[in-house]
Coordinates of C-alpha atoms and ligand atoms in Angstrom, one line a residue:
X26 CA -9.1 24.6 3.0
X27 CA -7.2 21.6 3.4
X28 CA -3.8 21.8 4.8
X29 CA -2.7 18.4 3.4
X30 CA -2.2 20.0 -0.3
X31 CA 1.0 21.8 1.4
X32 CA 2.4 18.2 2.0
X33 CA 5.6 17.9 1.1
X34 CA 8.1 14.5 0.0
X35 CA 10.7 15.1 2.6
X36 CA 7.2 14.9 5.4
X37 CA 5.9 11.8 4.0
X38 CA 9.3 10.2 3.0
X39 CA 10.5 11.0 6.5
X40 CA 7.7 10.1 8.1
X41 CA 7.4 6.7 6.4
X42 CA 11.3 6.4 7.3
X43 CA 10.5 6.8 11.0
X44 CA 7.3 4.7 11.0
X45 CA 9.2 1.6 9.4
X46 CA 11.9 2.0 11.4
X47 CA 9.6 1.6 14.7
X48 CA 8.6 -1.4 13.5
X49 CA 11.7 -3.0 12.6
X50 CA 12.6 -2.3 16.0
X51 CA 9.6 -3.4 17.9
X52 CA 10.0 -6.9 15.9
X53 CA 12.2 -9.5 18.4
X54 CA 15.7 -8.2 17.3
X55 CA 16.7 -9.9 14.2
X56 CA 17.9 -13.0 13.6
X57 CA 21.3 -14.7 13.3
X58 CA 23.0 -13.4 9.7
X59 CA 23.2 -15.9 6.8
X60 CA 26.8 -15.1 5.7
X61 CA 26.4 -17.2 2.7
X62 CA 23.0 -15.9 1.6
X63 CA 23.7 -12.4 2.0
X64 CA 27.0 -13.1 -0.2
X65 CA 25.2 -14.7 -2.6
X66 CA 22.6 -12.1 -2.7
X67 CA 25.0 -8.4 -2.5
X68 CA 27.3 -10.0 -4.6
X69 CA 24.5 -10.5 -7.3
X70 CA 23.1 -7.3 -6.7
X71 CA 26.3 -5.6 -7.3
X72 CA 27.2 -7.5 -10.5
X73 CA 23.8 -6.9 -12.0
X74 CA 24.2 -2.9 -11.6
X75 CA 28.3 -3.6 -13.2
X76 CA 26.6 -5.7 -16.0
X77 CA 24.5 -2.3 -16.9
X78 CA 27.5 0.1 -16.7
X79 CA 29.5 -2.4 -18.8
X80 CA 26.3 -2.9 -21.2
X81 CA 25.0 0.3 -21.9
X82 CA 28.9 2.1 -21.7
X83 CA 27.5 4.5 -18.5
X84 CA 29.6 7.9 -18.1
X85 CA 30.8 9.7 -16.0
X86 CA 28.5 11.7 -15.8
X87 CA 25.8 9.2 -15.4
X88 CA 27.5 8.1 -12.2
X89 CA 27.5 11.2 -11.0
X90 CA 23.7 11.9 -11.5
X91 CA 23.1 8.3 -9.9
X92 CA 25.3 8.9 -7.2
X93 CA 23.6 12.6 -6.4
X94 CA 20.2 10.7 -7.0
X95 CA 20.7 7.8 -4.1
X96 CA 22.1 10.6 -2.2
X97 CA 18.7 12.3 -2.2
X98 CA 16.6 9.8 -2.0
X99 CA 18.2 9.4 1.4
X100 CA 17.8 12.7 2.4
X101 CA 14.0 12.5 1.6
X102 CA 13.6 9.8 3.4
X103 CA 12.2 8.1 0.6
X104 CA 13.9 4.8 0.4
X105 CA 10.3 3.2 1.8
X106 CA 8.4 4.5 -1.2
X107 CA 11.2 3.9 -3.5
X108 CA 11.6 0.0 -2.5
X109 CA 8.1 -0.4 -1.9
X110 CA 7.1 1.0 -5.2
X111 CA 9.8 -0.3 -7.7
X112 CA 10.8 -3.8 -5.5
X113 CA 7.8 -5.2 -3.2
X114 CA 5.6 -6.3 -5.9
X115 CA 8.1 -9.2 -6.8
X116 CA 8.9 -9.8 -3.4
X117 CA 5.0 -10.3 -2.6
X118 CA 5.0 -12.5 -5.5
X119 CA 7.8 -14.8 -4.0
X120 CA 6.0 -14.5 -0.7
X121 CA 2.6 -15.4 -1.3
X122 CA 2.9 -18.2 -4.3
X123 CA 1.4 -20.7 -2.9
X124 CA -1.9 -19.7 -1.5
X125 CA -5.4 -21.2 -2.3
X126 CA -7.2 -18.0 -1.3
X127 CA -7.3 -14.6 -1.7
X128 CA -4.3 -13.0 -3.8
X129 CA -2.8 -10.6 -2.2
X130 CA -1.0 -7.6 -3.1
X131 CA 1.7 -5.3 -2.0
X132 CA 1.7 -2.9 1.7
X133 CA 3.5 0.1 0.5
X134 CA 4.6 2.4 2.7
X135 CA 2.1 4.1 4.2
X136 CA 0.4 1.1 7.0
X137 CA 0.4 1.7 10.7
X138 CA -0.1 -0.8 13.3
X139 CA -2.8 -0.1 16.0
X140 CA -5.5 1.9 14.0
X141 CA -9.0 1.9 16.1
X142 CA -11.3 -0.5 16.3
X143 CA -14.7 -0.6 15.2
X144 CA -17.8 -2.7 15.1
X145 CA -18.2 -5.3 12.5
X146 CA -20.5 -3.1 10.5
X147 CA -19.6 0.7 12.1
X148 CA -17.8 3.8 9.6
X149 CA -14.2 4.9 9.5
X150 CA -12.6 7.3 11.9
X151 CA -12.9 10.4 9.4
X152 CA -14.0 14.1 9.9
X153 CA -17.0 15.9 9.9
X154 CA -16.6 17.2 6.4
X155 CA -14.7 14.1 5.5
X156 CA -15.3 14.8 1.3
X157 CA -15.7 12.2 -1.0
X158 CA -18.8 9.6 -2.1
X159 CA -20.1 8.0 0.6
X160 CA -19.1 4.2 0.0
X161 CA -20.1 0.8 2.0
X162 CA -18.0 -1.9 1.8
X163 CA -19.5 -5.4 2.7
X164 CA -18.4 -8.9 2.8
X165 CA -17.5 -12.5 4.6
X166 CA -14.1 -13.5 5.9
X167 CA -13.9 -16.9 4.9
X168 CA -11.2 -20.0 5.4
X169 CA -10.7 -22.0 2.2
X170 CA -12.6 -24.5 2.9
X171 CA -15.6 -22.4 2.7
X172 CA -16.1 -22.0 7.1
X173 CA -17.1 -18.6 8.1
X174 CA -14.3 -16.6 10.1
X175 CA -16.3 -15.6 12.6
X176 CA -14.1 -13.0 15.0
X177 CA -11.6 -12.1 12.2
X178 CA -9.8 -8.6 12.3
X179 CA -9.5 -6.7 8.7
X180 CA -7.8 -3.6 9.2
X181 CA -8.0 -0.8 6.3
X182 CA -6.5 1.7 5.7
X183 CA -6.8 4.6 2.6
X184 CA -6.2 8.2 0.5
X185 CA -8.5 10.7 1.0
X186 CA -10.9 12.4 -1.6
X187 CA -7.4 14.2 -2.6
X188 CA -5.0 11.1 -2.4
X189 CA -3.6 11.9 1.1
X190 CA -2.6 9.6 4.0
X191 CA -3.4 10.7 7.5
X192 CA -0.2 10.9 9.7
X193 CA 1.8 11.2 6.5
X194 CA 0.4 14.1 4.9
X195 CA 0.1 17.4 7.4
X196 CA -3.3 19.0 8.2
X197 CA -5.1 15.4 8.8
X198 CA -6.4 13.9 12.1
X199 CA -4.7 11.1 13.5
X200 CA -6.1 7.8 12.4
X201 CA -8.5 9.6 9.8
X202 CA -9.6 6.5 7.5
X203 CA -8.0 4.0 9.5
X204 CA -9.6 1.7 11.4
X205 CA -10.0 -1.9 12.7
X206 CA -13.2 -4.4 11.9
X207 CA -13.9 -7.8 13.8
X208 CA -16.4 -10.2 11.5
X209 CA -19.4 -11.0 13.5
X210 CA -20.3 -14.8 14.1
X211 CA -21.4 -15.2 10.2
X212 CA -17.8 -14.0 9.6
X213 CA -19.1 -10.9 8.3
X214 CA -18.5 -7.1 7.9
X215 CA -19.9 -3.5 6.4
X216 CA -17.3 -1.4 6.3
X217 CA -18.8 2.1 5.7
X218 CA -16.8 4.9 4.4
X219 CA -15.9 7.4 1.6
X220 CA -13.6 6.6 -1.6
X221 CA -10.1 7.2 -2.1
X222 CA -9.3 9.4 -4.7
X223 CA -6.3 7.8 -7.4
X224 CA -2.7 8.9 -5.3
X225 CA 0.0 10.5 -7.0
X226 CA 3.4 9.4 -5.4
X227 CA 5.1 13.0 -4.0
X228 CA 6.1 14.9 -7.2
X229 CA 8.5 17.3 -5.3
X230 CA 10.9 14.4 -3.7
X231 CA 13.9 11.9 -5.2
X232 CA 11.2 9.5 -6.7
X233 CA 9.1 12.6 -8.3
X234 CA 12.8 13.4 -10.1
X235 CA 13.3 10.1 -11.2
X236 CA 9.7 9.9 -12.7
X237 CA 10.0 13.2 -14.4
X238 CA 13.8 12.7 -15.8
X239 CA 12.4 9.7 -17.1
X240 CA 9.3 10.7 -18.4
X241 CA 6.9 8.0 -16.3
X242 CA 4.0 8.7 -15.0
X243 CA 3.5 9.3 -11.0
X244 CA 0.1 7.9 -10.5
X245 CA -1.4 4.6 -8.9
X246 CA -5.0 3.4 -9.3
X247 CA -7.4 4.7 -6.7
X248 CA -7.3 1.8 -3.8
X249 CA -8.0 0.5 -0.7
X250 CA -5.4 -1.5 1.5
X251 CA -6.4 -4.4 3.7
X252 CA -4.9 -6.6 5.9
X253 CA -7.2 -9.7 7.1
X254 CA -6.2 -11.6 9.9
X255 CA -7.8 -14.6 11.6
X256 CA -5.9 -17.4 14.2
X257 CA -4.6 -20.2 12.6
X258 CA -4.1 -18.7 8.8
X259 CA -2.2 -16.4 6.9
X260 CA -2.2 -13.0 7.2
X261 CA -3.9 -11.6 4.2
X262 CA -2.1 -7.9 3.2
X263 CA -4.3 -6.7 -0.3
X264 CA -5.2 -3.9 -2.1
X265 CA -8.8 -3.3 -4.1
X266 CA -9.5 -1.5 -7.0
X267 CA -12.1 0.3 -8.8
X268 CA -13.4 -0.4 -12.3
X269 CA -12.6 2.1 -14.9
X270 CA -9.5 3.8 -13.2
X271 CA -7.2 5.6 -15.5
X272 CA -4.1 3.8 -14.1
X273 CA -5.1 0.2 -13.6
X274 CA -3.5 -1.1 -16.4
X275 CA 0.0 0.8 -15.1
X276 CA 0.1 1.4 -11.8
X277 CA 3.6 2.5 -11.1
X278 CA 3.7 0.0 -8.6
X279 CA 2.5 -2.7 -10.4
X280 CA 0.7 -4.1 -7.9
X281 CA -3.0 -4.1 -9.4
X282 CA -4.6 -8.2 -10.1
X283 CA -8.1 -8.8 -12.1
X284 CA -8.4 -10.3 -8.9
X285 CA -8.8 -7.5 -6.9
X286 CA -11.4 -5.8 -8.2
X287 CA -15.0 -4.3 -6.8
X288 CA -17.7 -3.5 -8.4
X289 CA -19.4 -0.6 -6.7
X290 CA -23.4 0.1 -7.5
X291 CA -25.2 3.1 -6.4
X292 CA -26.3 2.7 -3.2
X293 CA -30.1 2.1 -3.1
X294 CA -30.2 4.6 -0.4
X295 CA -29.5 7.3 -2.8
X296 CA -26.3 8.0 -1.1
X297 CA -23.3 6.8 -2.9
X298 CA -21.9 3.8 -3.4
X299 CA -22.2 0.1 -2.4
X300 CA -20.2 -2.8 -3.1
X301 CA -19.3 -6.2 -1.9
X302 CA -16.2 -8.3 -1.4
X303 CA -15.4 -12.0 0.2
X304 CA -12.1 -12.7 1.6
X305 CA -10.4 -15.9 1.7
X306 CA -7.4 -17.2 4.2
X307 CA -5.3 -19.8 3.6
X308 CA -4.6 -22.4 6.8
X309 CA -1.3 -21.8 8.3
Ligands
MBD24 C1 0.9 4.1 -1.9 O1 -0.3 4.6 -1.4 C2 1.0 2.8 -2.1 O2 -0.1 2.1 -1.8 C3 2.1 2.2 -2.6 C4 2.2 0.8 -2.8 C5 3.2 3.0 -2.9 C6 3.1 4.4 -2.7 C7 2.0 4.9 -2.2
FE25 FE1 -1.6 3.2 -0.9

């Protein structure tokens, strides 16, 4: 049995919590404050939520909920998967505008820095009895000016067969499917390992409440996150989707792009699944 269908929000959420808060603090201590912008930005932020408690004549006793709610989502530690899956998608759009390559897409909350590395064309860290269809993943790294990236790094990281993360959900090995490629000198990879089931954000936390008070949905398309990294360009951060998922047309983090689909075959082995994928950078 798998341990991992005992994880709970407050584990993830304050996992997650912790995790990003390492890495704001590893990151060369901040910069010097924009008085003006953050002004300019709170004080917009505050009149937008005023503007809907004026607009749609808010209670009492809708404050209170709201207040009890933010209280919560504290407390579960999930203000990472909150922003990350109400928020980042338009800050991702801002971000990444202008590039010629590869779209990207969101991080979410769930990336760790550091994941082990493996040759260009070797299999995730996963277990023995690691479930799911087998699934090779293959592709060039590519500048946009069509030059191989010979040497470039794509980290990935993804669910399980049962939409868990490993040192997020309990009952996982550390690092289980997450690892580091380097291209070889054609700038290319084969990626081999098993695919992610669709992930259901935590049902039981302050963002499961939400969803079920307002009767969304808790699901995101089954997906694979990337981030491709070469010197001298952009680092790419990306998810990839799979055709014919339930939830691709709304993902509750709205963070799925036509481009950023595959199109897996059967593997002419007999085992599984193969598909292929090219990514672009952008110069720096
Ligand atoms: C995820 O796995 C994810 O990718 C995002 C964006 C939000 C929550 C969980
Ligand atoms: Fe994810």
């Amino acid at each position: 049995s798998h341990q991992e269908t005992e994880a709970r929000a407050a584990d993830s959420g304050a996992n997650a919590s912790a995790r990003f808060r390492e890495r704001m603090a590893a990151q060369s201590a901040g910069g010097v404050v924009d008085t003006e912008r953050v002004n300019h930005l709170a004080s917009r932020a505050v009149k937008a939520l005023n503007d809907i408690v004026l607009e749609e004549q808010v209670s009492y006793e809708e404050y209170n909920a709201f207040k009890a709610w933010l209280i919560r989502v504290g407390e579960d530690g999930e203000w990472p998967l909150f922003l990350d899956v109400w928020l980042e998608h338009s800050v991702e759009e801002v971000a990444n505008a202008d590039r010629e390559g590869n779209k990207g897409t969101i991080e979410g909350p769930y990336y760790l820095e550091g994941s082990p590395e493996v040759p260009w064309n070797g299999t995730i860290p996963m277990r023995e009895d690691e479930p799911g269809t087998p699934f090779v993943f293959s592709g060039q790294v590519r500048a946009v000016d069509g030059s191989p990236l010979p040497g470039a790094k794509l980290e990935l990281w993804h669910a399980d067969d049962l939409g868990f993360y490993s040192q997020f959900a309990p009952g996982l090995p550390e690092w289980n499917l997450r690892g580091t490629w380097t291209a070889n000198e054609d700038g290319n990879f084969e990626i081999h390992t098993v695919r992610p089931a669709p992930y259901q954000i935590p049902t039981d936390g302050a963002c499961g409440q939400l969803i079920e008070a307002a009767g969304w949905h808790a699901w995101r398309p089954a997906h694979l996150h990337f981030k491709v990294h070469a010197p001298g360009h952009h680092k790419l951060t990306a998810q990839l989707y799979f055709p014919g998922d339930e939830h691709l047309e709304d993902d509750i983090a709205s963070a799925v792009k036509p481009e950023l689909m595959l199109d897996p075959q059967p593997n002419p082995n007999g085992e599984g699944e193969v598909t292929q994928y090219d990514f672009v950078l952008d110069p720096e």
